[in-house]
Amino acid sequence: MPEAAHTQPTTDVLSGLDSEADGLSPAEARTRRYRHGENEITQGSERTPLDIAVAQFDSALIWVLVAAAILSAWAGNAVDAVLIAVIVVGNGLFGFVQDYRAEGTLESLRKLTAPTATVRRDGQSVEADATELVPGDVIELESGDVVPADGRVIDCQSLEVDEAALTGESTPVSKGTDPVAPDAPLAERESMVYKGTNVTRGSAIAVLTTTGMDTEVGSIAQQLADTAETDTPLQTELDTLGRTLGVGVMILTVLVVPLLVFQGTELVQAALTAISLAVAAVPEGLPAVVTLTLALGVRKMADENALVRRLPAVEALGSVDVICTDKTGTLTEGRMSVSRLWVNDAVVDSDEMNGETLPDRVATVLRAGTLCSDATLEGGDPTERAIVTAADESGIDVERLRQEHPRTDEIPFSSERKWMGTVHGDTVYVKGAPEVILSKCARVLTDTGPADLTPDGAEQIREQVGAFADDALRVLAVAYTEDADVVERDDTTGEADDVSDDLIFVGLVGMIDPAREEVADAIAATERAGVGVKMVTGDNVRTAAAIAGELGLGQRVMEGRDVEDCSDKALRDRVESVDVFARTSPEHKVRILQALQANGHTVAMTGDGVNDAPALRNADIGVAMGDRGTDVAKQASDVILLDDNYATIERAIERGRAIFDNVWKFVGYLLSANVAEVAIVFIASLFGYLVLPAVQLLWINLLTDGLPALALGADPKGDDVMQRPPRDPNRGIVDHDMLALIGGTGVISTTVMLGLLLATLAGAPAVTPYAMTMVFTGFVFLEFEKLYVIRWLRETPTLSNRWLASAVGGSILLQLAVLYTPLNVYFGTVPLGLTDWGLLGGVLLLALPLYLAVASGVKRL
């Protein structure tokens, strides 16, 4: 079937599909099913649980840790080998759980399909399994049905379809049989119905044009299947760090053993020294610390209404520099609300509609609109519900009003007539499209009662309709008459189907999905933090631009059809200057996203519908709506907003930046310690001294890389976290700041510890237990001192983390235990006296200003 089914008359569509209004024969349907396949969304290749499990260990850092465990076991340090193995396995299990949960996206798409459908076969209406439908099948739809495949409407009565999940259109769309323009976007193809959308009103007969993976939903499923999972900046950087460490360990091992043997060191001693260097170079606790820090961030973000589905996404939020946000429900409240009324030359704002001062004519508009509606306060058509809610909030008892004025007849809404009417005894109320209602009015309600509607008066009403529309309000007109004889009836059925042109025009109702109160401030905060905000919506240009202006976004607008006409290069140029993208399709959203990414941006994309899933999956951070979001969008996302609120995104970015700060702090802390350990062991070995054997290095790493490093994950955010620009994901976690920190503090630690070693050796030809104990203990305390200096570097208040204070205190007690208990036999240490502690105190005092000087230099970089 040609793609332009929406542009053709129904007869041509049926002819092109070799079908007719009575449907296909069962035999022909079977033949076509063999040719086109089942009407279902196929999942394609799927990762098995084993694939997901193996992927958790596809990291250079993990392999370095595995190598460290093997070396430790070979050297006889079974406890150390087991500890590293537990870290590796635990990290893998956590990642497996996260990734396994993310595999359900395409399954959620499959669930959109209705299980059964009413289809015509040889003129008979039968229930059929929806998977058996084929192009050319004629289906029957009623209110409450899920559309089973894409189809062309060939007949309908008052048909409205909720297409929000597919197009982003915030209100149900009226459908009809007339062809539409070839270039009409999906949201404006009123002659078509689409798989997975919901019929909210009326009934229809449609001929299916495409089924299964050829439908619009199928196209989305294919895009999802073709999208490769991308690593976050932190995952990439940690993998790069692991590879670098692995290469460094190999080089150290290859160089040290022959060098020491050449100097006369025994081969076994040289091998033990190499193992010590390898152990010193590997930050065993890094994966566990990163995982726990991100997990703590997940818990805190959940408390702030942001549910994280992929753990690394927590940190990646901190590098986002562009947010592409949906409009409906994210920037707005997600519900239609009466914003303004017009009653005979007077505009009444919503805050003026209260029971105490409600003018009679305003009350008449609200009462008439309420009686001429099927909605209730709890549900129904969004526009009707908005009128009923406004009436209730203005002091009108809706239930009592309807009881006192029972409906005796009605003229249902249809897309052809564009209005509906209800009869209440002798009174008739109508509401609908302003131009249509105006054409049926001979009089207008004034403050002194009905008066003739003059041409000037009608023109004034039209101007007011335009003014409301310019402010992106959806406008309905309300009229009435107290003469039920105006109702015209069908000659054959006797049913009411029209009214004569003798109504009294009451007023206009202007409705909008209002902007959330807190969003303007949240957008301003993110923009101050260097994060650009772009609205990407399926809604029309006028509505999108009006909401953007109200929220302080720019007014430069681009339509989806213009995105389609742009080359990739031209779009890359345009996206930087555009603030609002309106009438966008799933393909448009992905192209906009990819253009921004090609320009070097890290992009967060929000969405709630099926149509948003490809963009969510392709984004650096996909953010789905938890309240109104479809399962498909949620499964494709990294983060789910439980309150559907843009302000939560701003808080999540703040949290992401704070978490990256904490990751940066402990990576810098761990690596600077490891560099110093390697330097001390390597330089001392060149002079024939084996200081800090493997057991002591692993103990140092356990004390410093263990609880204190884990407690860093609970550090509060720095005072300047939202005053800085987003971090450059290409800069790497080991950036020039960290290299300066590692190099500067590493030189200080190495120099001070080697000086302490020389002072305590007192000329001895080999390292004594006393000298080894002093260097061992001194290094532990030096690391804790440096830890607080690094926190100061990131604007973290010194005494703000009680967990860190407890961890440091506990680690100090453990260090004292290996000095003053029988454990000292296993660590090769001896008890220290007061004089020794005085010497260590002097070393710490000497190092502190030097550390602070390095930190101050890093701050100025």
mmCIF file of N, CA and C in Angstrom, residues 678-718:
data_model
loop_
_atom_site.group_PDB
_atom_site.id
_atom_site.type_symbol
_atom_site.label_atom_id
_atom_site.label_comp_id
_atom_site.label_asym_id
_atom_site.label_seq_id
_atom_site.Cartn_x
_atom_site.Cartn_y
_atom_site.Cartn_z
ATOM 1 N N VAL A 678 53.869 2.909 44.962
ATOM 2 C CA VAL A 678 54.756 2.374 43.925
ATOM 3 C C VAL A 678 56.106 3.085 43.960
ATOM 4 N N ALA A 679 56.065 4.412 44.063
ATOM 5 C CA ALA A 679 57.318 5.176 44.060
ATOM 6 C C ALA A 679 58.196 4.821 45.254
ATOM 7 N N ILE A 680 57.577 4.702 46.423
ATOM 8 C CA ILE A 680 58.360 4.382 47.630
ATOM 9 C C ILE A 680 58.996 2.999 47.493
ATOM 10 N N VAL A 681 58.191 2.002 47.115
ATOM 11 C CA VAL A 681 58.707 0.635 46.993
ATOM 12 C C VAL A 681 59.771 0.560 45.906
ATOM 13 N N PHE A 682 59.507 1.208 44.754
ATOM 14 C CA PHE A 682 60.435 1.125 43.631
ATOM 15 C C PHE A 682 61.763 1.816 43.945
ATOM 16 N N ILE A 683 61.702 3.038 44.456
ATOM 17 C CA ILE A 683 62.941 3.781 44.732
ATOM 18 C C ILE A 683 63.737 3.092 45.843
ATOM 19 N N ALA A 684 63.049 2.639 46.895
ATOM 20 C CA ALA A 684 63.761 1.957 47.988
ATOM 21 C C ALA A 684 64.422 0.678 47.490
ATOM 22 N N SER A 685 63.733 -0.034 46.549
ATOM 23 C CA SER A 685 64.302 -1.292 46.050
ATOM 24 C C SER A 685 65.565 -1.054 45.238
ATOM 25 N N LEU A 686 65.658 0.108 44.588
ATOM 26 C CA LEU A 686 66.861 0.422 43.822
ATOM 27 C C LEU A 686 68.091 0.525 44.726
ATOM 28 N N PHE A 687 67.861 0.826 46.010
ATOM 29 C CA PHE A 687 68.961 0.925 46.971
ATOM 30 C C PHE A 687 69.053 -0.320 47.859
ATOM 31 N N GLY A 688 68.293 -1.379 47.440
ATOM 32 C CA GLY A 688 68.404 -2.645 48.140
ATOM 33 C C GLY A 688 67.494 -2.804 49.335
ATOM 34 N N TYR A 689 66.555 -1.880 49.514
ATOM 35 C CA TYR A 689 65.661 -1.967 50.669
ATOM 36 C C TYR A 689 64.271 -2.436 50.210
ATOM 37 N N LEU A 690 63.765 -3.534 50.840
ATOM 38 C CA LEU A 690 62.413 -3.976 50.567
ATOM 39 C C LEU A 690 61.511 -3.438 51.667
ATOM 40 N N VAL A 691 60.867 -2.323 51.373
ATOM 41 C CA VAL A 691 59.988 -1.681 52.336
ATOM 42 C C VAL A 691 58.540 -1.863 51.872
ATOM 43 N N LEU A 692 57.627 -1.915 52.819
ATOM 44 C CA LEU A 692 56.203 -2.102 52.518
ATOM 45 C C LEU A 692 55.970 -3.365 51.673
ATOM 46 N N PRO A 693 56.144 -4.546 52.266
ATOM 47 C CA PRO A 693 55.855 -5.790 51.540
ATOM 48 C C PRO A 693 54.376 -5.867 51.160
ATOM 49 N N ALA A 694 54.041 -6.879 50.376
ATOM 50 C CA ALA A 694 52.690 -6.975 49.815
ATOM 51 C C ALA A 694 51.614 -6.968 50.887
ATOM 52 N N VAL A 695 51.819 -7.673 52.010
ATOM 53 C CA VAL A 695 50.793 -7.732 53.038
ATOM 54 C C VAL A 695 50.514 -6.350 53.629
ATOM 55 N N GLN A 696 51.564 -5.558 53.812
ATOM 56 C CA GLN A 696 51.371 -4.209 54.346
ATOM 57 C C GLN A 696 50.712 -3.287 53.315
ATOM 58 N N LEU A 697 51.081 -3.443 52.041
ATOM 59 C CA LEU A 697 50.448 -2.622 51.001
ATOM 60 C C LEU A 697 48.958 -2.923 50.897
ATOM 61 N N LEU A 698 48.623 -4.217 50.964
ATOM 62 C CA LEU A 698 47.208 -4.571 50.903
ATOM 63 C C LEU A 698 46.461 -4.069 52.128
ATOM 64 N N TRP A 699 47.130 -4.078 53.288
ATOM 65 C CA TRP A 699 46.495 -3.549 54.504
ATOM 66 C C TRP A 699 46.267 -2.039 54.381
ATOM 67 N N ILE A 700 47.271 -1.343 53.842
ATOM 68 C CA ILE A 700 47.117 0.104 53.617
ATOM 69 C C ILE A 700 45.931 0.357 52.677
ATOM 70 N N ASN A 701 45.888 -0.424 51.594
ATOM 71 C CA ASN A 701 44.784 -0.247 50.649
ATOM 72 C C ASN A 701 43.441 -0.570 51.284
ATOM 73 N N LEU A 702 43.429 -1.583 52.177
ATOM 74 C CA LEU A 702 42.187 -1.932 52.849
ATOM 75 C C LEU A 702 41.726 -0.806 53.768
ATOM 76 N N LEU A 703 42.667 -0.217 54.509
ATOM 77 C CA LEU A 703 42.303 0.855 55.438
ATOM 78 C C LEU A 703 41.927 2.144 54.725
ATOM 79 N N THR A 704 42.718 2.508 53.717
ATOM 80 C CA THR A 704 42.501 3.801 53.056
ATOM 81 C C THR A 704 41.494 3.700 51.903
ATOM 82 N N ASP A 705 41.546 2.558 51.155
ATOM 83 C CA ASP A 705 40.629 2.372 50.035
ATOM 84 C C ASP A 705 39.311 1.768 50.500
ATOM 85 N N GLY A 706 39.251 1.335 51.759
ATOM 86 C CA GLY A 706 38.068 0.660 52.267
ATOM 87 C C GLY A 706 37.036 1.617 52.806
ATOM 88 N N LEU A 707 36.811 1.567 54.116
ATOM 89 C CA LEU A 707 35.722 2.347 54.710
ATOM 90 C C LEU A 707 35.845 3.853 54.473
ATOM 91 N N PRO A 708 37.025 4.466 54.646
ATOM 92 C CA PRO A 708 37.096 5.924 54.399
ATOM 93 C C PRO A 708 36.725 6.297 52.962
ATOM 94 N N ALA A 709 37.223 5.505 51.994
ATOM 95 C CA ALA A 709 36.900 5.811 50.601
ATOM 96 C C ALA A 709 35.409 5.604 50.339
ATOM 97 N N LEU A 710 34.845 4.549 50.929
ATOM 98 C CA LEU A 710 33.407 4.318 50.780
ATOM 99 C C LEU A 710 32.604 5.459 51.390
ATOM 100 N N ALA A 711 33.062 5.947 52.535
ATOM 101 C CA ALA A 711 32.350 7.031 53.222
ATOM 102 C C ALA A 711 32.386 8.323 52.415
ATOM 103 N N LEU A 712 33.393 8.472 51.541
ATOM 104 C CA LEU A 712 33.425 9.656 50.673
ATOM 105 C C LEU A 712 32.177 9.724 49.785
ATOM 106 N N GLY A 713 31.619 8.549 49.477
ATOM 107 C CA GLY A 713 30.419 8.514 48.645
ATOM 108 C C GLY A 713 29.231 9.202 49.287
ATOM 109 N N ALA A 714 29.269 9.368 50.602
ATOM 110 C CA ALA A 714 28.174 10.029 51.317
ATOM 111 C C ALA A 714 28.450 11.501 51.552
ATOM 112 N N ASP A 715 29.542 12.018 50.974
ATOM 113 C CA ASP A 715 29.843 13.439 51.140
ATOM 114 C C ASP A 715 28.708 14.304 50.590
ATOM 115 N N PRO A 716 28.345 15.377 51.288
ATOM 116 C CA PRO A 716 27.336 16.301 50.752
ATOM 117 C C PRO A 716 27.892 17.074 49.568
ATOM 118 N N LYS A 717 27.001 17.704 48.817
ATOM 119 C CA LYS A 717 27.453 18.451 47.641
ATOM 120 C C LYS A 717 28.223 19.699 48.051
ATOM 121 N N GLY A 718 29.157 20.076 47.199
ATOM 122 C CA GLY A 718 29.912 21.306 47.427
ATOM 123 C C GLY A 718 29.043 22.531 47.217
#
